[in-house]
GROMACS .gro file of N, CA and C in nm:
model
  228
    1MET      N    1   1.342  10.346   3.996
    1MET     CA    2   1.316  10.486   4.020
    1MET      C    3   1.392  10.530   4.145
    2TYR      N    4   1.457  10.642   4.137
    2TYR     CA    5   1.534  10.694   4.250
    2TYR      C    6   1.457  10.803   4.321
    3LYS      N    7   1.468  10.801   4.454
    3LYS     CA    8   1.399  10.900   4.537
    3LYS      C    9   1.499  10.964   4.632
    4THR      N   10   1.462  11.081   4.682
    4THR     CA   11   1.547  11.148   4.780
    4THR      C   12   1.530  11.081   4.916
    5VAL      N   13   1.616  11.119   5.009
    5VAL     CA   14   1.608  11.065   5.145
    5VAL      C   15   1.474  11.101   5.208
    6ALA      N   16   1.427  11.223   5.187
    6ALA     CA   17   1.300  11.266   5.245
    6ALA      C   18   1.183  11.185   5.189
    7ASP      N   19   1.181  11.164   5.058
    7ASP     CA   20   1.073  11.086   4.996
    7ASP      C   21   1.075  10.941   5.043
    8THR      N   22   1.195  10.885   5.055
    8THR     CA   23   1.209  10.747   5.101
    8THR      C   24   1.162  10.734   5.245
    9ALA      N   25   1.196  10.831   5.328
    9ALA     CA   26   1.154  10.828   5.469
    9ALA      C   27   1.003  10.828   5.479
   10LYS      N   28   0.936  10.908   5.398
   10LYS     CA   29   0.789  10.910   5.399
   10LYS      C   30   0.734  10.776   5.354
   11GLU      N   31   0.794  10.719   5.250
   11GLU     CA   32   0.745  10.594   5.193
   11GLU      C   33   0.753  10.478   5.291
   12ILE      N   34   0.862  10.471   5.366
   12ILE     CA   35   0.880  10.357   5.457
   12ILE      C   36   0.847  10.393   5.602
   13SER      N   37   0.791  10.510   5.624
   13SER     CA   38   0.745  10.554   5.757
   13SER      C   39   0.856  10.552   5.861
   14MET      N   40   0.966  10.614   5.828
   14MET     CA   41   1.080  10.627   5.920
   14MET      C   42   1.119  10.774   5.926
   15PRO      N   43   1.179  10.815   6.037
   15PRO     CA   44   1.230  10.952   6.043
   15PRO      C   45   1.342  10.972   5.940
   16GLU      N   46   1.349  11.091   5.888
   16GLU     CA   47   1.447  11.122   5.784
   16GLU      C   48   1.590  11.101   5.832
   17HIS      N   49   1.618  11.140   5.958
   17HIS     CA   50   1.754  11.126   6.010
   17HIS      C   51   1.795  10.979   6.022
   18GLN      N   52   1.699  10.891   6.049
   18GLN     CA   53   1.729  10.748   6.059
   18GLN      C   54   1.762  10.690   5.922
   19VAL      N   55   1.687  10.730   5.819
   19VAL     CA   56   1.715  10.684   5.683
   19VAL      C   57   1.855  10.732   5.641
   20MET      N   58   1.886  10.856   5.672
   20MET     CA   59   2.018  10.910   5.638
   20MET      C   60   2.128  10.832   5.710
   21ARG      N   61   2.105  10.798   5.836
   21ARG     CA   62   2.204  10.720   5.912
   21ARG      C   63   2.224  10.583   5.847
   22TYR      N   64   2.115  10.518   5.805
   22TYR     CA   65   2.125  10.389   5.739
   22TYR      C   66   2.201  10.399   5.607
   23VAL      N   67   2.182  10.509   5.535
   23VAL     CA   68   2.256  10.530   5.411
   23VAL      C   69   2.405  10.542   5.441
   24LEU      N   70   2.440  10.621   5.541
   24LEU     CA   71   2.581  10.640   5.575
   24LEU      C   72   2.645  10.513   5.629
   25GLU      N   73   2.566  10.428   5.697
   25GLU     CA   74   2.617  10.302   5.749
   25GLU      C   75   2.625  10.195   5.641
   26GLY      N   76   2.560  10.218   5.526
   26GLY     CA   77   2.561  10.120   5.419
   26GLY      C   78   2.447  10.021   5.426
   27ARG      N   79   2.355  10.039   5.518
   27ARG     CA   80   2.241   9.948   5.532
   27ARG      C   81   2.136   9.974   5.424
   28ILE      N   82   2.133  10.095   5.370
   28ILE     CA   83   2.049  10.130   5.256
   28ILE      C   84   2.143  10.176   5.146
   29ARG      N   85   2.130  10.113   5.029
   29ARG     CA   86   2.216  10.152   4.917
   29ARG      C   87   2.167  10.283   4.857
   30ALA      N   88   2.261  10.371   4.828
   30ALA     CA   89   2.225  10.502   4.773
   30ALA      C   90   2.336  10.551   4.681
   31VAL      N   91   2.299  10.645   4.595
   31VAL     CA   92   2.393  10.708   4.503
   31VAL      C   93   2.400  10.855   4.539
   32HIS      N   94   2.522  10.910   4.545
   32HIS     CA   95   2.538  11.053   4.575
   32HIS      C   96   2.561  11.125   4.444
   33ASP      N   97   2.475  11.220   4.413
   33ASP     CA   98   2.485  11.292   4.285
   33ASP      C   99   2.562  11.423   4.296
   34GLY      N  100   2.631  11.444   4.407
   34GLY     CA  101   2.706  11.567   4.427
   34GLY      C  102   2.636  11.662   4.522
   35GLU      N  103   2.506  11.654   4.527
   35GLU     CA  104   2.428  11.742   4.615
   35GLU      C  105   2.351  11.664   4.720
   36GLN      N  106   2.297  11.549   4.681
   36GLN     CA  107   2.213  11.473   4.772
   36GLN      C  108   2.226  11.324   4.744
   37PHE      N  109   2.178  11.244   4.836
   37PHE     CA  110   2.175  11.100   4.817
   37PHE      C  111   2.044  11.062   4.750
   38LEU      N  112   2.052  10.974   4.652
   38LEU     CA  113   1.935  10.922   4.584
   38LEU      C  114   1.927  10.772   4.612
   39ILE      N  115   1.809  10.726   4.647
   39ILE     CA  116   1.788  10.588   4.689
   39ILE      C  117   1.695  10.521   4.590
   40SER      N  118   1.734  10.402   4.544
   40SER     CA  119   1.649  10.325   4.453
   40SER      C  120   1.534  10.265   4.533
   41SER      N  121   1.411  10.291   4.488
   41SER     CA  122   1.295  10.241   4.562
   41SER      C  123   1.273  10.092   4.540
   42ASP      N  124   1.338  10.033   4.442
   42ASP     CA  125   1.324   9.889   4.417
   42ASP      C  126   1.373   9.804   4.533
   43GLN      N  127   1.470   9.854   4.608
   43GLN     CA  128   1.525   9.773   4.717
   43GLN      C  129   1.428   9.760   4.835
   44PHE      N  130   1.319   9.836   4.834
   44PHE     CA  131   1.222   9.829   4.942
   44PHE      C  132   1.101   9.741   4.909
   45ASP      N  133   1.099   9.681   4.791
   45ASP     CA  134   0.988   9.592   4.754
   45ASP      C  135   0.979   9.476   4.852
   46ARG      N  136   1.091   9.413   4.881
   46ARG     CA  137   1.092   9.300   4.974
   46ARG      C  138   1.055   9.347   5.116
   47TYR      N  139   1.100   9.466   5.153
   47TYR     CA  140   1.067   9.523   5.284
   47TYR      C  141   0.915   9.534   5.299
   48HIS      N  142   0.848   9.586   5.196
   48HIS     CA  143   0.703   9.603   5.201
   48HIS      C  144   0.632   9.467   5.205
   49GLU      N  145   0.684   9.369   5.130
   49GLU     CA  146   0.625   9.236   5.133
   49GLU      C  147   0.635   9.175   5.273
   50GLN      N  148   0.752   9.186   5.334
   50GLN     CA  149   0.771   9.131   5.468
   50GLN      C  150   0.685   9.204   5.570
   51LEU      N  151   0.672   9.334   5.557
   51LEU     CA  152   0.590   9.412   5.649
   51LEU      C  153   0.444   9.369   5.642
   52GLU      N  154   0.393   9.347   5.522
   52GLU     CA  155   0.256   9.301   5.506
   52GLU      C  156   0.237   9.161   5.564
   53ARG      N  157   0.334   9.073   5.544
   53ARG     CA  158   0.326   8.937   5.597
   53ARG      C  159   0.325   8.940   5.750
   54ILE      N  160   0.407   9.024   5.809
   54ILE     CA  161   0.413   9.035   5.955
   54ILE      C  162   0.281   9.091   6.009
   55LYS      N  163   0.223   9.188   5.941
   55LYS     CA  164   0.094   9.243   5.984
   55LYS      C  165  -0.014   9.135   5.982
   56GLU      N  166  -0.013   9.052   5.877
   56GLU     CA  167  -0.110   8.944   5.868
   56GLU      C  168  -0.091   8.844   5.982
   57GLU      N  169   0.035   8.809   6.012
   57GLU     CA  170   0.063   8.714   6.120
   57GLU      C  171   0.020   8.769   6.255
   58ILE      N  172   0.038   8.898   6.277
   58ILE     CA  173  -0.004   8.960   6.403
   58ILE      C  174  -0.157   8.954   6.416
   59GLU      N  175  -0.228   8.979   6.307
   59GLU     CA  176  -0.375   8.971   6.311
   59GLU      C  177  -0.421   8.830   6.340
   60ILE      N  178  -0.357   8.731   6.280
   60ILE     CA  179  -0.391   8.592   6.307
   60ILE      C  180  -0.366   8.560   6.454
   61TRP      N  181  -0.254   8.605   6.506
   61TRP     CA  182  -0.219   8.581   6.646
   61TRP      C  183  -0.321   8.647   6.739
   62LYS      N  184  -0.362   8.770   6.707
   62LYS     CA  185  -0.460   8.841   6.790
   62LYS      C  186  -0.595   8.770   6.791
   63ASN      N  187  -0.632   8.710   6.678
   63ASN     CA  188  -0.763   8.648   6.666
   63ASN      C  189  -0.767   8.502   6.710
   64THR      N  190  -0.653   8.446   6.747
   64THR     CA  191  -0.648   8.308   6.793
   64THR      C  192  -0.684   8.304   6.942
   65PRO      N  193  -0.785   8.223   6.978
   65PRO     CA  194  -0.824   8.217   7.120
   65PRO      C  195  -0.718   8.146   7.204
   66ILE      N  196  -0.713   8.183   7.330
   66ILE     CA  197  -0.620   8.119   7.423
   66ILE      C  198  -0.680   7.986   7.466
   67PRO      N  199  -0.607   7.877   7.449
   67PRO     CA  200  -0.664   7.746   7.486
   67PRO      C  201  -0.673   7.730   7.638
   68GLU      N  202  -0.762   7.643   7.680
   68GLU     CA  203  -0.776   7.611   7.821
   68GLU      C  204  -0.648   7.544   7.869
   69ASP      N  205  -0.609   7.573   7.990
   69ASP     CA  206  -0.490   7.511   8.047
   69ASP      C  207  -0.530   7.376   8.104
   70ILE      N  208  -0.470   7.269   8.053
   70ILE     CA  209  -0.509   7.135   8.095
   70ILE      C  210  -0.455   7.098   8.233
   71ASP      N  211  -0.363   7.177   8.286
   71ASP     CA  212  -0.303   7.147   8.416
   71ASP      C  213  -0.385   7.199   8.534
   72ILE      N  214  -0.484   7.279   8.509
   72ILE     CA  215  -0.564   7.336   8.618
   72ILE      C  216  -0.666   7.233   8.662
   73LYS      N  217  -0.668   7.202   8.793
   73LYS     CA  218  -0.762   7.106   8.849
   73LYS      C  219  -0.838   7.174   8.963
   74ASP      N  220  -0.963   7.150   8.965
   74ASP     CA  221  -1.046   7.206   9.071
   74ASP      C  222  -1.053   7.103   9.184
   75GLU      N  223  -0.977   7.125   9.290
   75GLU     CA  224  -0.969   7.028   9.399
   75GLU      C  225  -1.024   7.083   9.530
   76ASP      N  226  -1.122   7.165   9.523
   76ASP     CA  227  -1.182   7.221   9.645
   76ASP      C  228  -1.269   7.124   9.714
   0.00000   0.00000   0.00000
């Protein structure tokens, strides 16, 4: 399914001008129909998978307690 730059920007939570810049740089594949760029939403499936994995890893990191430092000695 093809979407416009504006729809794609909303979907991936990026500013529209940044998505357009990525299209012009070739970082996002797009087709120009004479009036506007159309972007295939299939290429963002992996992006969404990676984003979810990173969110899960951040939550695990936040919930992991900080271990006691074994180098601290009370020598008073």
